[in-house]
Short mmCIF file of C-alpha atoms and ligand atoms in Angstrom, two decimals:
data_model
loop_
_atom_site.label_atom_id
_atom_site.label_comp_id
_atom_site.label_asym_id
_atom_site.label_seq_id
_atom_site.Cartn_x
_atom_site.Cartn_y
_atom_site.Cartn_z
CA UNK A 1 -20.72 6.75 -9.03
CA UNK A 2 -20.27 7.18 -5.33
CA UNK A 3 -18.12 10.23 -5.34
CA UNK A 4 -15.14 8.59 -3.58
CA UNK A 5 -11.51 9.71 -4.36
CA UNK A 6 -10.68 6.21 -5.02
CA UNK A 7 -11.72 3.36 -7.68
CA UNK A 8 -10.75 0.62 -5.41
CA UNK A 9 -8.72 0.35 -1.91
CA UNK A 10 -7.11 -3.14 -1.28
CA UNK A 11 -6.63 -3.65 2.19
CA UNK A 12 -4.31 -6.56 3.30
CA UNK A 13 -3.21 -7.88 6.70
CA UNK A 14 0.04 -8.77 4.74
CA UNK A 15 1.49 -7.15 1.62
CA UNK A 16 4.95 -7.56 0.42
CA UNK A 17 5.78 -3.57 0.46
CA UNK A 18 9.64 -2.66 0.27
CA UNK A 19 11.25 -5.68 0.75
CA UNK A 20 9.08 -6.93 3.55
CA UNK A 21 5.41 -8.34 4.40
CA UNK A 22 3.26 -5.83 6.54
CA UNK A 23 0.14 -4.70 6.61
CA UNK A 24 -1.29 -1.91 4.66
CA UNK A 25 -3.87 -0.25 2.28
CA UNK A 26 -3.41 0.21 -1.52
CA UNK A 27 -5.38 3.14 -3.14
CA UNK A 28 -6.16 2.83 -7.02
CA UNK A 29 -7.37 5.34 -9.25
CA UNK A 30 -7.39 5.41 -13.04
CA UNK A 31 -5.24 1.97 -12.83
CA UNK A 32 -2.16 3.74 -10.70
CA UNK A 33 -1.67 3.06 -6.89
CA UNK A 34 -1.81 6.63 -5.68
CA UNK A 35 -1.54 5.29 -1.53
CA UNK A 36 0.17 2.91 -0.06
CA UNK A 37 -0.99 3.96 3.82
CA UNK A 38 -1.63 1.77 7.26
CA UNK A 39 -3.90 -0.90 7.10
CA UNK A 40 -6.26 0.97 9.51
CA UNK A 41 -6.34 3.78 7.36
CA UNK A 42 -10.12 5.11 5.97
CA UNK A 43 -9.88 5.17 2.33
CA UNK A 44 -12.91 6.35 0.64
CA UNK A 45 -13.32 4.13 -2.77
CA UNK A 46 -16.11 3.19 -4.54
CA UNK A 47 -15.07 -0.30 -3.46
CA UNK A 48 -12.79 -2.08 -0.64
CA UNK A 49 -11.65 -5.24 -0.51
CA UNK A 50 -10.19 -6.43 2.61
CA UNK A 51 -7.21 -9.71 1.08
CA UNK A 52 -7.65 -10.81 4.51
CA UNK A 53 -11.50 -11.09 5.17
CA UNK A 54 -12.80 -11.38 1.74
CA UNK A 55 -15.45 -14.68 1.99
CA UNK A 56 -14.10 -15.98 -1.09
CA UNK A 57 -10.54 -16.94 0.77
CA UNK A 58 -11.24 -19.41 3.25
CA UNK A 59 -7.61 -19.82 4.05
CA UNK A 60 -7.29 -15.95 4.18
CA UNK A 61 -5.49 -15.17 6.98
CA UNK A 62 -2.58 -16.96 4.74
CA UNK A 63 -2.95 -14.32 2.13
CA UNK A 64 -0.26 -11.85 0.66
CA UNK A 65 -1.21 -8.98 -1.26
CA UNK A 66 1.94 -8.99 -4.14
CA UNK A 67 2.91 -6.55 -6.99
CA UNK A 68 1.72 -8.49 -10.32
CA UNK A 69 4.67 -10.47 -11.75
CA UNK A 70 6.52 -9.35 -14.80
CA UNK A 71 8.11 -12.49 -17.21
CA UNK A 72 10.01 -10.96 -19.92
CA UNK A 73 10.50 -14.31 -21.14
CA UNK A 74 7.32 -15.75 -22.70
CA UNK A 75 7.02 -17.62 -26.29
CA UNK A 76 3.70 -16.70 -27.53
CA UNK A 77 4.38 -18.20 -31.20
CA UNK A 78 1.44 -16.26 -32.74
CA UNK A 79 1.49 -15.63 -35.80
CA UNK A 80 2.62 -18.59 -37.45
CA UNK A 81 2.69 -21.29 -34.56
CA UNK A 82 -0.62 -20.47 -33.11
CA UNK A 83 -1.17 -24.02 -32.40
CA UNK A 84 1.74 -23.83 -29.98
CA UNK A 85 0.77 -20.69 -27.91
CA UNK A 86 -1.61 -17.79 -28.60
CA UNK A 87 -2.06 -13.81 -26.95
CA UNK A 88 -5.46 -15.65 -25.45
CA UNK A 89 -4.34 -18.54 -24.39
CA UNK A 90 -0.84 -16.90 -22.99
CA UNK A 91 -2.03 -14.12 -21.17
CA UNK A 92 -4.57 -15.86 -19.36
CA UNK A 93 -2.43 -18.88 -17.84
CA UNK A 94 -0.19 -15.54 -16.93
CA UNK A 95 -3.14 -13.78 -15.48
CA UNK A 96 -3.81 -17.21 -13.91
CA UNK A 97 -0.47 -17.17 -12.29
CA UNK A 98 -0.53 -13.43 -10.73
CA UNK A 99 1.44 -12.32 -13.89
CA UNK A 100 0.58 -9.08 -15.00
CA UNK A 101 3.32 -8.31 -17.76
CA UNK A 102 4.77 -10.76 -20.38
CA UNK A 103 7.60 -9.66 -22.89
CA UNK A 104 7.16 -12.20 -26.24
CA UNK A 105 9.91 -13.46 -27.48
CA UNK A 106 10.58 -12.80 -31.60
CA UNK A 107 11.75 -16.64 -32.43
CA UNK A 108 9.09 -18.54 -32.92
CA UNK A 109 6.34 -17.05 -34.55
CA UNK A 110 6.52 -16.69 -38.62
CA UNK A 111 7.39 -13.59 -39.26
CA UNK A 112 10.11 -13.54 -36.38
CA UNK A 113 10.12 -10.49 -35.02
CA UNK A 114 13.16 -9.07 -36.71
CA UNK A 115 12.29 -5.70 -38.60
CA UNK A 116 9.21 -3.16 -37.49
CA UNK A 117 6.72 -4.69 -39.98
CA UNK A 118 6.79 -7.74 -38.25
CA UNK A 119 6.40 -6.37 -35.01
CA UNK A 120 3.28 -4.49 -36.13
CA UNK A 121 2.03 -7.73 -36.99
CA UNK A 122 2.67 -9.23 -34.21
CA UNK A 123 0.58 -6.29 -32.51
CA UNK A 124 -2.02 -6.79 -35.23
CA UNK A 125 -2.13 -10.13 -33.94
CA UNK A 126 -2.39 -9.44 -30.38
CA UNK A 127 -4.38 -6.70 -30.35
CA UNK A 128 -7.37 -7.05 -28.08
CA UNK A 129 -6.91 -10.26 -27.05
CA UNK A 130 -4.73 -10.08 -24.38
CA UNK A 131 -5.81 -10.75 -20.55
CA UNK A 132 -2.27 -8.81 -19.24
CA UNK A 133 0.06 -6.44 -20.58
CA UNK A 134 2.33 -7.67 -23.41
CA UNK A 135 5.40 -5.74 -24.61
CA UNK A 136 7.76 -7.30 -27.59
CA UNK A 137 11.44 -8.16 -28.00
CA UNK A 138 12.65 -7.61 -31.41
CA UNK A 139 15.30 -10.15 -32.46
CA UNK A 140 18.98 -9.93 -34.00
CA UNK A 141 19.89 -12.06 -37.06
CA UNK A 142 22.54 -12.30 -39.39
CA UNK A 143 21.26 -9.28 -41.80
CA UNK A 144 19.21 -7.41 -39.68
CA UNK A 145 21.54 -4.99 -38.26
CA UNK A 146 20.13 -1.93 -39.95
CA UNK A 147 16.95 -2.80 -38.63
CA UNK A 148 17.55 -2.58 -34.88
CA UNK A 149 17.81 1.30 -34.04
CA UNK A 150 13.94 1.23 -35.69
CA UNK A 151 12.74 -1.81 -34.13
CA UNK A 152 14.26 0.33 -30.96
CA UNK A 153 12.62 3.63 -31.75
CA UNK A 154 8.75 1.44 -32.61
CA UNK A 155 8.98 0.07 -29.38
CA UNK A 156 11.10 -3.42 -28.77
CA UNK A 157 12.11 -3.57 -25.52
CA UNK A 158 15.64 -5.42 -26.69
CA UNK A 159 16.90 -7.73 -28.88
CA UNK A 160 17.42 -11.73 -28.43
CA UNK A 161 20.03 -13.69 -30.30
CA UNK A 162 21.24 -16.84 -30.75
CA UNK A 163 24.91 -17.98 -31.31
CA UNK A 164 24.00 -21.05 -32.46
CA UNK A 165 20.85 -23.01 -34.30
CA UNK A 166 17.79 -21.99 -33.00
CA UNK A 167 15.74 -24.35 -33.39
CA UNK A 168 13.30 -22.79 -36.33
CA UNK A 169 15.00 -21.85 -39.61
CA UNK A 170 13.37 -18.26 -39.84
CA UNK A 171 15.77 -17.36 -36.63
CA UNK A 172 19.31 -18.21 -37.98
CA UNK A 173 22.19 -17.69 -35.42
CA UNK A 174 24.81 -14.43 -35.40
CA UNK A 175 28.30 -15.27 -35.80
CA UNK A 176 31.09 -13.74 -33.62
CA UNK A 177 31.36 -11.09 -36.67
CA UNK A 178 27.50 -10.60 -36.32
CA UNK A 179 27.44 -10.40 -32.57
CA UNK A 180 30.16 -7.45 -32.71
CA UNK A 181 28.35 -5.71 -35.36
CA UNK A 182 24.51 -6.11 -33.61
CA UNK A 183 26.61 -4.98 -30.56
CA UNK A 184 28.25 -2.01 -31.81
CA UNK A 185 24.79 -1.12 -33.38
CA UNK A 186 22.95 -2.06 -29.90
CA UNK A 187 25.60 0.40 -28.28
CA UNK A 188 25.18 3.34 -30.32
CA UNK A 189 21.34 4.09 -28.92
CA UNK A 190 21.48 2.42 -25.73
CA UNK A 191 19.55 -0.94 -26.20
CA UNK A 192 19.66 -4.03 -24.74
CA UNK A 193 21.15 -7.29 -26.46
CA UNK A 194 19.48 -10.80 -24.65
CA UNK A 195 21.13 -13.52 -25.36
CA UNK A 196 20.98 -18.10 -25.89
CA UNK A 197 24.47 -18.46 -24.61
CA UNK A 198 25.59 -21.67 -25.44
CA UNK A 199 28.24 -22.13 -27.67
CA UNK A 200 28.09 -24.86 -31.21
CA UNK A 201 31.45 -25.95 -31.02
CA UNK A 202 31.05 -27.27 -27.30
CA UNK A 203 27.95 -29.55 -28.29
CA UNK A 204 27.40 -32.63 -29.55
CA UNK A 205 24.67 -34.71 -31.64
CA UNK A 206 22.79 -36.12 -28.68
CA UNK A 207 21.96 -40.10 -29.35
CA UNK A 208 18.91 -40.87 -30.30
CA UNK A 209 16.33 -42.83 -27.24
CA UNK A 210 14.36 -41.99 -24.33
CA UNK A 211 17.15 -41.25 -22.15
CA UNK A 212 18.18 -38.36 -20.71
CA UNK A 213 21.48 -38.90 -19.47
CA UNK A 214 22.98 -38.82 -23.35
CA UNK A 215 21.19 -35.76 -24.17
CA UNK A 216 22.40 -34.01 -21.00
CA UNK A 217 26.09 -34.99 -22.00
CA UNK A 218 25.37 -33.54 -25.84
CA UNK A 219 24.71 -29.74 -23.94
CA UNK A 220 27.98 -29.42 -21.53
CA UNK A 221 28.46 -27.14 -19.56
CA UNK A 222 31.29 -25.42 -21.09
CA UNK A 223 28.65 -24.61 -24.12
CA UNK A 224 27.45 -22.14 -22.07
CA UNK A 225 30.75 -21.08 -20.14
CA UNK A 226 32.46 -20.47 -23.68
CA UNK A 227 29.21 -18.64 -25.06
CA UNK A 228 29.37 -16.59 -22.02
CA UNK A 229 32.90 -15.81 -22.10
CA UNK A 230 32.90 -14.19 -25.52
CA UNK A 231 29.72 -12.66 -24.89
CA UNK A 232 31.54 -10.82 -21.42
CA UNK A 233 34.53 -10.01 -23.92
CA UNK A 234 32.50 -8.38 -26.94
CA UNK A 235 30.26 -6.70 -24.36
CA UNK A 236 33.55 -5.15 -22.52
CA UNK A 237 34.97 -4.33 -25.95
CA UNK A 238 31.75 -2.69 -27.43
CA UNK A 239 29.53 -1.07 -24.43
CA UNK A 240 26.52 -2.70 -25.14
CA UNK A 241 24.25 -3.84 -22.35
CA UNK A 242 23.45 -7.35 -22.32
CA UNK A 243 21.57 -10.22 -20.98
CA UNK A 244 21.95 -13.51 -20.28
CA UNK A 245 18.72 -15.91 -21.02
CA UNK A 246 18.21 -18.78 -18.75
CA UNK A 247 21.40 -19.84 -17.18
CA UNK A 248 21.36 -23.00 -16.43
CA UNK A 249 25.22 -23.83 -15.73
CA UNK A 250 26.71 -22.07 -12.60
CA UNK A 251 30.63 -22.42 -14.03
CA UNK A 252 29.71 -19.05 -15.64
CA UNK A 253 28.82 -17.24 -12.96
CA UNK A 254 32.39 -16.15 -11.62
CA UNK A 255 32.95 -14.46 -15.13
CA UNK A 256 29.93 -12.71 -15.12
CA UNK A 257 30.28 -11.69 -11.48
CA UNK A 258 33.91 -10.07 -12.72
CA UNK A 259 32.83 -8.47 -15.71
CA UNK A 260 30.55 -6.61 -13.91
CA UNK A 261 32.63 -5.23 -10.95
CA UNK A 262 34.76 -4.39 -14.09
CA UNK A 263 31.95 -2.47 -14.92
CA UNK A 264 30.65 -4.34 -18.03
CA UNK A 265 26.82 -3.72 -18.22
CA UNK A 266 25.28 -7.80 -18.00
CA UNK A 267 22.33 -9.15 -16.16
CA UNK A 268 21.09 -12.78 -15.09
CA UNK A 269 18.24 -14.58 -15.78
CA UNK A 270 17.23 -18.13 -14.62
CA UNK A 271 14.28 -20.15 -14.66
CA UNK A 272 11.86 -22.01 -12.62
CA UNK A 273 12.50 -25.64 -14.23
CA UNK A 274 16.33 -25.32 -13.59
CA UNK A 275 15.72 -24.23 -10.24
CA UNK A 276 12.47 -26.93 -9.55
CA UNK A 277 14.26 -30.28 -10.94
CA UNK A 278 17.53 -32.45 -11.15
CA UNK A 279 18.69 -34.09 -14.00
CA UNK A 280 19.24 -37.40 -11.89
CA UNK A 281 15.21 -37.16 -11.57
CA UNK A 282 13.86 -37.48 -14.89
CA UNK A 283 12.24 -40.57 -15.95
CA UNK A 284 13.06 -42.19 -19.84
CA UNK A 285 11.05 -40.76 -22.64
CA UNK A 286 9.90 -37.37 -19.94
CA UNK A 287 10.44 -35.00 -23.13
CA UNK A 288 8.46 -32.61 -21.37
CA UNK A 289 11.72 -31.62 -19.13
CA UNK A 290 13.46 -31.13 -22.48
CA UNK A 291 14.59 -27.30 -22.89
CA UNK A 292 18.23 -25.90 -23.98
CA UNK A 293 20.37 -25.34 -21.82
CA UNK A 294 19.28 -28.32 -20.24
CA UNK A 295 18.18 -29.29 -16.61
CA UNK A 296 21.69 -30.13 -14.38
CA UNK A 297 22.29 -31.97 -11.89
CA UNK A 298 21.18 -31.47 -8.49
CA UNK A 299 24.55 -29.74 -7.12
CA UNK A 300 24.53 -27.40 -9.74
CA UNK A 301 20.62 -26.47 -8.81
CA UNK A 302 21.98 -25.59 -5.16
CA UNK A 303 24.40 -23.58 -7.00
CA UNK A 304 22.60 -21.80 -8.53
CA UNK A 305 19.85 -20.91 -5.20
CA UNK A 306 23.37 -19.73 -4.14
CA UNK A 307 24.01 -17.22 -7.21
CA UNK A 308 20.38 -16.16 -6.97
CA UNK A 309 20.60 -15.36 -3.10
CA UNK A 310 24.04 -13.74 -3.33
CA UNK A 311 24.32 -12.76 -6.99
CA UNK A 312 25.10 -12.07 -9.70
CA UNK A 313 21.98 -13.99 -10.33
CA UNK A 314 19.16 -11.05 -10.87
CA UNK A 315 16.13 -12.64 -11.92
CA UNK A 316 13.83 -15.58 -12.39
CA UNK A 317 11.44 -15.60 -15.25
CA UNK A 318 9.39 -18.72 -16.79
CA UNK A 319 10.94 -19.23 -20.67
CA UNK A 320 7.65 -20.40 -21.46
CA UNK A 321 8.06 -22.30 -24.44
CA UNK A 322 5.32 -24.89 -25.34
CA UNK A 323 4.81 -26.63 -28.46
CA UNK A 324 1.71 -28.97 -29.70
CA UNK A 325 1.62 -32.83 -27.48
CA UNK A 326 2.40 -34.89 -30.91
CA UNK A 327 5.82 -32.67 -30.67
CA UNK A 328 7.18 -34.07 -27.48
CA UNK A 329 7.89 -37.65 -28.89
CA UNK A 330 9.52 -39.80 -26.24
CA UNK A 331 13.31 -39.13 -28.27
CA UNK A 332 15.34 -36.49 -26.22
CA UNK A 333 17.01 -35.95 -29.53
CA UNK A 334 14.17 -35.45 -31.57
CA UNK A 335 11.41 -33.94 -29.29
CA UNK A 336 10.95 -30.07 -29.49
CA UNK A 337 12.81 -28.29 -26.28
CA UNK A 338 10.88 -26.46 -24.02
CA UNK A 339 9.09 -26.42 -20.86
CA UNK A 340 5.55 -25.11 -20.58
CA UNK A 341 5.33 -23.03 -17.16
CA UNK A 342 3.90 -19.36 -17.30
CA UNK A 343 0.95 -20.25 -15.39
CA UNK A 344 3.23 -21.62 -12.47
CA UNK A 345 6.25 -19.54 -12.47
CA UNK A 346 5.54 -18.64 -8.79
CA UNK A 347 3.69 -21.63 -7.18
CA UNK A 348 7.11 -23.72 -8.76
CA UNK A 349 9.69 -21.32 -7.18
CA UNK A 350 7.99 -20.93 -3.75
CA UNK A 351 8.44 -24.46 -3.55
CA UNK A 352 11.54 -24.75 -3.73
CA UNK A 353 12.46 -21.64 -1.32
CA UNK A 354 10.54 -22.15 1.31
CA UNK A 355 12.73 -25.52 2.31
CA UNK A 356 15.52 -23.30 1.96
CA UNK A 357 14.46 -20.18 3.97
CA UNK A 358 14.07 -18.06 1.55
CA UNK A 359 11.74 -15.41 2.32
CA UNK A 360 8.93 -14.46 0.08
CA UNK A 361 9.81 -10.46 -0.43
CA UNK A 362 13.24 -12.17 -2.00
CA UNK A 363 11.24 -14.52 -4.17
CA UNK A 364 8.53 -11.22 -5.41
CA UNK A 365 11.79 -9.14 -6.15
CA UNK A 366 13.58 -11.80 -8.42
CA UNK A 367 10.05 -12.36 -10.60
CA UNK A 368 8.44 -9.19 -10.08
CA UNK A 369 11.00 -6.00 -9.37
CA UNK A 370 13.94 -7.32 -11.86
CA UNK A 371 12.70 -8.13 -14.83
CA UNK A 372 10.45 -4.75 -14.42
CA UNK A 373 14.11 -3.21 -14.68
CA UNK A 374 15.50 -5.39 -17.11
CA UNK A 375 13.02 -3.83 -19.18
CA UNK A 376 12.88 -0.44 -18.26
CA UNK A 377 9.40 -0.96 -16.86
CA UNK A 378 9.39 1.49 -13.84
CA UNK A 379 5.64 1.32 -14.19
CA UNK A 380 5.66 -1.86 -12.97
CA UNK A 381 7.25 -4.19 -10.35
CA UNK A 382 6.20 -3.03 -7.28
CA UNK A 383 3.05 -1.45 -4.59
CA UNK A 384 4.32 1.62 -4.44
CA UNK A 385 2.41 4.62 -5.02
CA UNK A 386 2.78 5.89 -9.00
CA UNK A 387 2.96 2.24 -9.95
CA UNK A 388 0.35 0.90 -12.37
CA UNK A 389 -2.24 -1.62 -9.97
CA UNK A 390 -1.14 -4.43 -11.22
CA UNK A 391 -1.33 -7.00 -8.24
CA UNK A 392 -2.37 -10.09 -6.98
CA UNK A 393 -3.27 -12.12 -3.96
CA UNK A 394 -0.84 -15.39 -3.39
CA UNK A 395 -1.52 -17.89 -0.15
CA UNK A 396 1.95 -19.40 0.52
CA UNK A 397 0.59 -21.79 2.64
CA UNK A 398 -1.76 -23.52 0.55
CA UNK A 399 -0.56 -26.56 -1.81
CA UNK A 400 -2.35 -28.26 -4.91
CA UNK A 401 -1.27 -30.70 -7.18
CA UNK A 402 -0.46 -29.83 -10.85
CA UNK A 403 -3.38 -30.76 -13.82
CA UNK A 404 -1.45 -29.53 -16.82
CA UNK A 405 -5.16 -30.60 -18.50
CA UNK A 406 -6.17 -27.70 -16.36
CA UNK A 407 -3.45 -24.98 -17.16
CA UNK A 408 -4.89 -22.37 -19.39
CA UNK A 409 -1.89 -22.15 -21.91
CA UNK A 410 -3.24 -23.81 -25.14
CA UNK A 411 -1.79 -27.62 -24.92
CA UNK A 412 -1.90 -29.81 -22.23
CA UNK A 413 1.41 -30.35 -21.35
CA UNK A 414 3.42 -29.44 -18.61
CA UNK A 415 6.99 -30.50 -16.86
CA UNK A 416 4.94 -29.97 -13.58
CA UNK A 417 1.91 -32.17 -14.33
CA UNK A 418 1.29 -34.31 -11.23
CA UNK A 419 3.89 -32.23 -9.05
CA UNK A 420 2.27 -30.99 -5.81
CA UNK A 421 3.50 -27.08 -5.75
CA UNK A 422 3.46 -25.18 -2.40
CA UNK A 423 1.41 -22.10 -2.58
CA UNK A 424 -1.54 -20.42 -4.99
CA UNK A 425 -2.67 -17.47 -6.94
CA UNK A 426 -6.00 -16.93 -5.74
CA UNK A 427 -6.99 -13.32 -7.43
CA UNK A 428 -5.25 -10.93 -9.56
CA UNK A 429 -5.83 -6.86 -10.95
CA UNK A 430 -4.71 -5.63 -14.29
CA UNK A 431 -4.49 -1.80 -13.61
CA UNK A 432 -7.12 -2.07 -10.72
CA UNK A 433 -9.60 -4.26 -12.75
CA UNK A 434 -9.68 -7.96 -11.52
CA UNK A 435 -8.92 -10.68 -14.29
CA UNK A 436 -10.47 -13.95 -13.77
CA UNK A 437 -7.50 -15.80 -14.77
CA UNK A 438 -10.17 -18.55 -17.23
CA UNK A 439 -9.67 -16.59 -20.11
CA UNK A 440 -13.52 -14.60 -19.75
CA UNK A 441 -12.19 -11.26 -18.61
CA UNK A 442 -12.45 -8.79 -20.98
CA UNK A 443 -9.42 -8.29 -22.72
CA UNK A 444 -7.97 -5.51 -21.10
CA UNK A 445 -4.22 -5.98 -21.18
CA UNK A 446 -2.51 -3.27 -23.36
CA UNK A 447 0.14 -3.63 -26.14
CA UNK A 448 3.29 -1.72 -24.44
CA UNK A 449 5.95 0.05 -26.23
CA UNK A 450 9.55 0.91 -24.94
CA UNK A 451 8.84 4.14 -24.41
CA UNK A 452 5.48 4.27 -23.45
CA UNK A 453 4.53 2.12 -20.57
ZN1 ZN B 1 13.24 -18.95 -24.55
#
């Protein structure tokens, strides 16, 4: 031990640092950034780094120091559909991708995470094997209503519903008589309903084939606008806080924008897919772009830059969902939906930005900042002294071409495989301890509860 007041001092010739890139130092001891000072500054640690001189980064004078991202929407599948996704294999294509925090979703693994013995053994599970910090959403099913205040009080950061088939039998849909009730429940000790808004009635049996035009069609969007509509309307009539899951249609967004100046408590999600491609772009038999609600058009992509840059858009976070290769069949009616992305979430949206001016503070505060308050994270989400260290080092110049081979989430497959992305995660710290982002570092990411972060 050298004595010095600090573990480690990051200095960086450009950090994004309230809402803007400058230079600075950040202190770190015990895991917490306890300075944020000039980049001149002498901080005593017992060691430095200097982002912008380091001899590992030979493009560094194109590096940004970032708060580590935060994707509260991440399908780790383990138990149950380990062969899918597992904690190892997750958290390291998000350490990888300058994530620091994933929030699992309760659908997919078997048991769903729907009462509190499930979700301890879904920690049993993860337990030290995870490369980042992994908190749990609980999930609300027809049933389970009594179950929600003490999946609440063990530690679920929310619940996610469906209003129609999931997908996986163990994770049956509520009904407009279950959404009230999980609502009114929800309400009562101030918890957080996320929610699949598309609606059954609006969708059809897509035709079977590689194309993608029919299944598009099949998933309209007035699924989601009438899924969202009744979702504003219960929330309005009940008080509960609530969430929308990857929007992908923008005809919703006026409602939602409403609703809230009404004062209804509802936030925003949408993803890096919806915002990366255009329906008019993907090739016959591409199941790997298949994910519900389904990639639009490329109008309604613009449309939805638009809601993110001037609301009520609040966040972007990756819906990681990946299944086994054999599963992705070249039928866009029978393949499994979802798009495999956690490692990427950043690279992918950068891309797409830049050509549209947006600067990168605005990009770090939609995937970092917001879904750290989604989730009542205030640990996280930003390089700002009290802050766990979670950070990492992103050159927004650099560009490499996707190897979804290469990805560290468990199956090779990728929407982005062969797609040249615009910028990189070179390093990244969990609580002041660099992870490799392979999958060697020790295991240091914790298992985070509600109310203990
Ligand atoms: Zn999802």
């Amino acid at each position: 031990m050298s004595g010095a007041d600090l573990d480690l001092v990051v200095r960086a010739r450009r950090a994004v640092v309230d809402g803007a890139v400058r230079p600075c130092s950040v202190g770190v001891r015990a895991g917490r950034i306890v300075a944020v000072t000039a980049y001149e500054a002498t901080l005593a640690a017992d060691e430095v780094t200097d982002v912008a001189a380091d001899e590992v980064t030979d493009l560094a004078a194109d590096e940004v120091l970032l708060p580590g991202l935060v994707d509260t929407h991440v399908h780790v599948n383990e138990p149950g559909r380990a062969e899918w996704e597992g904690f190892a294999t997750a958290t390291a294509a998000a350490a990888a991708g300058g994530v620091t925090t994933i929030i699992d979703m309760p659908p997919n693994s078997i048991p769903p995470t729907c009462d509190v013995t499930a979700l301890e053994v879904k920690r049993k599970s993860a337990e030290g094997r995870c490369q980042v910090d992994v908190g749990f959403w609980g999930g609300a099913i027809p049933g389970n209503a009594a179950e929600l205040r003490r999946l609440h009080e063990a530690g679920s950061f929310g619940f996610k519903c469906f209003l129609l088939p999931s997908g996986v039998d163990e994770f049956p849909p509520l009904d407009e008589a279950g959404l009230e009730l999980a609502m009114r429940e929800i309400a009562a000790f101030g918890g957080l309903l996320i929610v699949h808004a598309e609606d059954a009635r609006e969708i059809g049996e897509p035709p079977p084939g590689p194309g993608y035009a029919g299944f598009l069609r099949s998933r309209p969007p007035a699924a989601e606008q009438r899924a969202i509509e009744m979702l504003l309307e219960t929330a309005a009539r009940t008080g509960a806080r609530v969430h929308v899951l990857h929007l992908s249609s923008t005809g919703a967004l006026p409602a939602i924008g409403a609703a809230r100046a009404r004062g209804v408590r509802v936030s925003v999600e949408t993803c890096p897919h919806h915002l990366s491609f255009a329906a008019e772009e993907i090739p016959d038999g591409a199941t790997w772009f298949k994910c519900c609600p389904p990639i639009r058009d490329a109008a309604n992509r613009d449309a939805l830059w638009a809601g993110l840059r001037d609301g009520p858009i609040d966040c972007v976070v990756s819906d990681h969902s990946p299944c086994t290769a054999d599963l992705k069949t070249d039928d866009f009616a029978g393949a499994w939906g979802g798009i495999a992305s956690l490692q990427l979430g950043l690279p992918a949206v950068w891309t797409a930005a830049r050509p549209r001016g947006v600067p990168l503070p605005e990009v770090v505060e939609w995937m970092s900042a917001r879904p750290a308050a989604l989730c009542g994270l205030a640990g996280k989400g930003a390089l700002a002294v009290g802050r766990d260290a979670g950070m990492c080092v992103f050159a927004p110049e650099d560009s490499f071409v996707v190897d979804a081979a290469a990805l560290q989430h468990r199956n090779p497959v990728s929407a982005y495989d062969g797609k040249r992305l615009t910028g990189a995660v070179r390093r990244t710290w969990l609580r002041g301890r660099p992870v490799a982002g392979d999958g060697h570092s020790e295991p240091a990411g914790r298992l985070l509860r509600r109310t203990e972060w």
